[in-house]
Short mmCIF file of C-alpha atoms in Angstrom, two decimals:
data_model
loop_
_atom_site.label_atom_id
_atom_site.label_comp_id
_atom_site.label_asym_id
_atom_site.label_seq_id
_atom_site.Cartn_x
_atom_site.Cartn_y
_atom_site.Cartn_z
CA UNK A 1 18.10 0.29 -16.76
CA UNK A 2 15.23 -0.49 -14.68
CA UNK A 3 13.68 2.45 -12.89
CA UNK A 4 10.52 0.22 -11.29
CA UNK A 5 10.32 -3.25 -8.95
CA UNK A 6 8.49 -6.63 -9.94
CA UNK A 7 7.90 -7.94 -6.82
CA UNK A 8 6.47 -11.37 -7.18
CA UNK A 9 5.02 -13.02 -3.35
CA UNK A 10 4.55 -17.05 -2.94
CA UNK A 11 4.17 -19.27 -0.26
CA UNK A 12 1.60 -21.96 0.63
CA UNK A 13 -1.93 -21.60 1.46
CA UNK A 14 -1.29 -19.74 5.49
CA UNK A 15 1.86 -17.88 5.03
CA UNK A 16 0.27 -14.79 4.86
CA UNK A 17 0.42 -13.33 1.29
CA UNK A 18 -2.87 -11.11 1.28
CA UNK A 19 -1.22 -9.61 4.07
CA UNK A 20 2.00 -8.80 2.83
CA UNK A 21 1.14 -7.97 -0.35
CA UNK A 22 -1.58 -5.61 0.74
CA UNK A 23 1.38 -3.63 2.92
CA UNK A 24 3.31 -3.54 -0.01
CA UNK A 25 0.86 -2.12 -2.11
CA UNK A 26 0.20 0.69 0.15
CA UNK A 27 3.37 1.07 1.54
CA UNK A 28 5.59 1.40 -1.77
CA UNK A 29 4.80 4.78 -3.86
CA UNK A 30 3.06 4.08 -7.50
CA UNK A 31 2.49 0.27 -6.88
CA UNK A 32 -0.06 -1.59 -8.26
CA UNK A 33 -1.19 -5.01 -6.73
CA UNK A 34 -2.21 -8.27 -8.62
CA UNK A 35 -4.07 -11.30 -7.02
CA UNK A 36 -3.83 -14.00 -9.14
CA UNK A 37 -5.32 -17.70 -9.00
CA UNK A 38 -4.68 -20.10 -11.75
CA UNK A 39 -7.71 -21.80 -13.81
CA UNK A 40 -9.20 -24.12 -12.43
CA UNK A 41 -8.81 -26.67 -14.94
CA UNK A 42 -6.86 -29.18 -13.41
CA UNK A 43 -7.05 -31.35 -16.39
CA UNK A 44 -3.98 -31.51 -19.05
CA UNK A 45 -6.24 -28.97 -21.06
CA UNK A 46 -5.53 -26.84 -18.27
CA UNK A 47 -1.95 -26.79 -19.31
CA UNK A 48 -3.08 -25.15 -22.13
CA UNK A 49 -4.85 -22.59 -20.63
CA UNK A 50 -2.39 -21.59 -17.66
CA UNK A 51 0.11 -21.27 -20.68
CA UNK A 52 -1.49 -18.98 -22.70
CA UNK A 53 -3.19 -16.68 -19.34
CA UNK A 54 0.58 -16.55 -18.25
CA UNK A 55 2.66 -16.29 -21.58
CA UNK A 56 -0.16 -13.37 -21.57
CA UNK A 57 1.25 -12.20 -18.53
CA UNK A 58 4.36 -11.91 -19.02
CA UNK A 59 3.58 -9.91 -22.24
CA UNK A 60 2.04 -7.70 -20.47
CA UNK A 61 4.89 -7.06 -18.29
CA UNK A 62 7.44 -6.80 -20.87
CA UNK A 63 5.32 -3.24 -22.04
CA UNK A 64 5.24 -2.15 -18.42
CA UNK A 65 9.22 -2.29 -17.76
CA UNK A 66 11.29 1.26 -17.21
CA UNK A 67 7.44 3.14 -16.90
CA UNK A 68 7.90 4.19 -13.68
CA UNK A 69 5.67 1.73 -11.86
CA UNK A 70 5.83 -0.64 -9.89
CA UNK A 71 4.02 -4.44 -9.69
CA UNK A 72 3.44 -6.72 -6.48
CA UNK A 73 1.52 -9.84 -7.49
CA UNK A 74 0.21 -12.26 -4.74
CA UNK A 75 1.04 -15.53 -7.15
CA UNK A 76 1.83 -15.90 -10.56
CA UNK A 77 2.99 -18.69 -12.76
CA UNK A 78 5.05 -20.46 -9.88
CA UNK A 79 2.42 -20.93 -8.20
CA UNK A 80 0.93 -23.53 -11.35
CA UNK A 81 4.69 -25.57 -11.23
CA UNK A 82 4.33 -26.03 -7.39
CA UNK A 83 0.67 -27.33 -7.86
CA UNK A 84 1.87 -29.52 -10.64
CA UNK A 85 5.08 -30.65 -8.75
CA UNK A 86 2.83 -31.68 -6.13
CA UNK A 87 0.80 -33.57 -8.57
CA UNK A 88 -2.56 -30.98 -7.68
CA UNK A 89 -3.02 -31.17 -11.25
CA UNK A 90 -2.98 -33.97 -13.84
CA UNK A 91 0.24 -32.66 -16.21
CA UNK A 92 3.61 -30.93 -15.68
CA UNK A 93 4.06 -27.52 -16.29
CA UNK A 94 7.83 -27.44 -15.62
CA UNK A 95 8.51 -27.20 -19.53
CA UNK A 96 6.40 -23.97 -19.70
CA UNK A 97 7.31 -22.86 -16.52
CA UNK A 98 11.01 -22.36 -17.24
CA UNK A 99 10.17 -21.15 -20.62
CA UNK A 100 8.34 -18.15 -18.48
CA UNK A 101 10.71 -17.94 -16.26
CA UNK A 102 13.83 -17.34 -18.71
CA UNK A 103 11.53 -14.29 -20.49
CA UNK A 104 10.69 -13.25 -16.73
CA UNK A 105 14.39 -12.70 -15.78
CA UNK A 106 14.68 -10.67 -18.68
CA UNK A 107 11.99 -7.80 -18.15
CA UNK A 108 12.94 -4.78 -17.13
CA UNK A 109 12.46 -4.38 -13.67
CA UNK A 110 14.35 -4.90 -10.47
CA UNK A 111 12.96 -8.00 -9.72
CA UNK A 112 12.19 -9.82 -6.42
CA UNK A 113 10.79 -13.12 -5.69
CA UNK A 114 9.22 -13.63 -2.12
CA UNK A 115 9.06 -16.14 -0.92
CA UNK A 116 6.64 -16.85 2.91
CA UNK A 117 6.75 -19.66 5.05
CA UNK A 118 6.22 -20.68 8.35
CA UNK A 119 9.29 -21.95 10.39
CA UNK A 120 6.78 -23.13 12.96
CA UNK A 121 4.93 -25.59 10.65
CA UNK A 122 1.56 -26.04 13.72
CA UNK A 123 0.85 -22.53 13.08
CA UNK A 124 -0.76 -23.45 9.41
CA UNK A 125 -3.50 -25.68 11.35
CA UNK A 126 -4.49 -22.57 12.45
CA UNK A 127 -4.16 -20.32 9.77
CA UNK A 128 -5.86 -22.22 7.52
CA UNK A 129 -8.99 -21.62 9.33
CA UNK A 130 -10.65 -19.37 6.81
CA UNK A 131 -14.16 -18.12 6.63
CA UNK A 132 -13.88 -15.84 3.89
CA UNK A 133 -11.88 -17.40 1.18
CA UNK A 134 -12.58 -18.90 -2.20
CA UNK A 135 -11.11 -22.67 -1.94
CA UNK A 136 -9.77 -24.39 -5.35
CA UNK A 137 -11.43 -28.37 -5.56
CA UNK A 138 -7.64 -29.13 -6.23
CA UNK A 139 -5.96 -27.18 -3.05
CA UNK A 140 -8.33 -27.60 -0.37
CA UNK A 141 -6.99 -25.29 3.00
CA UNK A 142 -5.23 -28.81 5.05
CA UNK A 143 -2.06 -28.02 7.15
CA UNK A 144 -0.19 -30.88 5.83
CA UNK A 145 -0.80 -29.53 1.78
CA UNK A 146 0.78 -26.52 3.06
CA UNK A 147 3.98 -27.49 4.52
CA UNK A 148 4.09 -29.67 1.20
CA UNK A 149 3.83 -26.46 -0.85
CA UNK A 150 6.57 -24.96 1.54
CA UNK A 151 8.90 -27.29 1.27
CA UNK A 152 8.34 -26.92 -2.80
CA UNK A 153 8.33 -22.92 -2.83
CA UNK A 154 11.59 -23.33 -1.06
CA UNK A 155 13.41 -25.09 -3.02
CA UNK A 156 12.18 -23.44 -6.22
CA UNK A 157 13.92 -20.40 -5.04
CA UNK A 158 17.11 -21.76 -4.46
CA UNK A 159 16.80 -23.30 -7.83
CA UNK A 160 16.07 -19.57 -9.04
CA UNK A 161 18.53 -17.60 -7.46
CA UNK A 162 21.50 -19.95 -8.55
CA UNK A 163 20.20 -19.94 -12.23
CA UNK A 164 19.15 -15.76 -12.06
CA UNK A 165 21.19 -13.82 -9.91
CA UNK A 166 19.53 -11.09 -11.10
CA UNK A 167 16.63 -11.88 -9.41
CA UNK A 168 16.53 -11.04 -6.03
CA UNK A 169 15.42 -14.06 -4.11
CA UNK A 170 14.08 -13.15 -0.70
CA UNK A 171 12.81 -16.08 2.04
CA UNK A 172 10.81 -14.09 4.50
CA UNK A 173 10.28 -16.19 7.52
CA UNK A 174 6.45 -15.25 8.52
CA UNK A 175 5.63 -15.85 11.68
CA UNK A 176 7.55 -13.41 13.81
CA UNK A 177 5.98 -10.37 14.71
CA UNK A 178 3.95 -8.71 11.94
CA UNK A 179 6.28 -5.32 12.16
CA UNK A 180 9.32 -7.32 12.11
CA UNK A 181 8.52 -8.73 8.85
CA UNK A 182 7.73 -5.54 7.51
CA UNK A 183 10.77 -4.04 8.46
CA UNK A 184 12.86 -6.94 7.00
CA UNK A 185 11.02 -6.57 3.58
CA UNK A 186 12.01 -2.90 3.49
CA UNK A 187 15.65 -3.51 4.35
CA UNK A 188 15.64 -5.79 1.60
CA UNK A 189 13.87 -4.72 -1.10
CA UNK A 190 14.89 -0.86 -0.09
CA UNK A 191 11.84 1.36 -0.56
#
């Protein structure tokens, strides 16, 4: 039985995962944090690589379960099928990606998916605003890529929590008050 949470955060470009997943990682005991970005081969030998980096992964993982730790990573492999979805990339990943995500259901962990967004959709114009971030050639930091990825992040998780019910599928609404959303995520995840 697991004794440790996998607590995976997505959301487009502006929802605020460095922030969340930083209070997460300081605010849950023995928690180690993860930031993630892809390759940045967008080509289909990209595929290729993103499938081996996160079969890796989830390798990884699988020796970690039941050890008493826990993981928060700021994107992982969901964040390469909403890219592709969105056609960011020249191939499909979604053969891979629920490949990964059947093996990922099956670690030993309690699990949570996070997923931000924006209700307020005008608040990304000025989020996006970034002076100190690295930006991708194939996700350029534009309002209207982000309410795309949104909409795509949302409905992967209903697509996740009907086929895993085991993973806990969590749709924090990010705007509100920054304490507000803190207290929701420890109401739900329970730490």
């Amino acid at each position: 039985m697991a004794n440790s949470k996998l607590i995976v955060v997505e959301g487009p470009q502006g929802a605020g995962k460095t922030t969340i997943t930083d209070y997460l990682r300081y605010t849950i005991p023995y928690t180690n944090l993860y930031r993630l970005c892809g390759t940045a081969d967008s080509t289909p030998t990209g595929k290729k690589k993103a499938e081996t980096m996160y079969r890796d992964l989830v390798e990884y993982l699988k020796k970690l379960g039941n050890q008493s730790i826990n993981l928060v990573f700021d994107r992982t492999f969901f964040t390469e099928e909403n890219y592709c979805r969105l056609k960011y990339k020249e191939y499909s990943f979604t053969d891979v990606y629920e490949e990964l995500l059947e093996d990922f259901a099956k670690l030993d962990f309690e699990i949570y998916y996070v997923t931000l967004y924006l209700e307020d959709e005008s608040l990304y114009t000025q989020r996006l605003k970034r002076d100190n971030k690295a930006v991708p050639k194939y996700a350029k930091f534009e309002a209207e890529k982000s309410i795309n990825q949104q909409k795509v992040y949302l409905e992967m998780s209903d697509e996740i929590e009907k086929k895993y019910p085991n993973i806990h599928c969590l749709k924090i609404e990010n705007s509100k008050d920054l304490e507000l959303t803190k207290q929701e995520l420890k109401e739900k995840i329970g730490f």
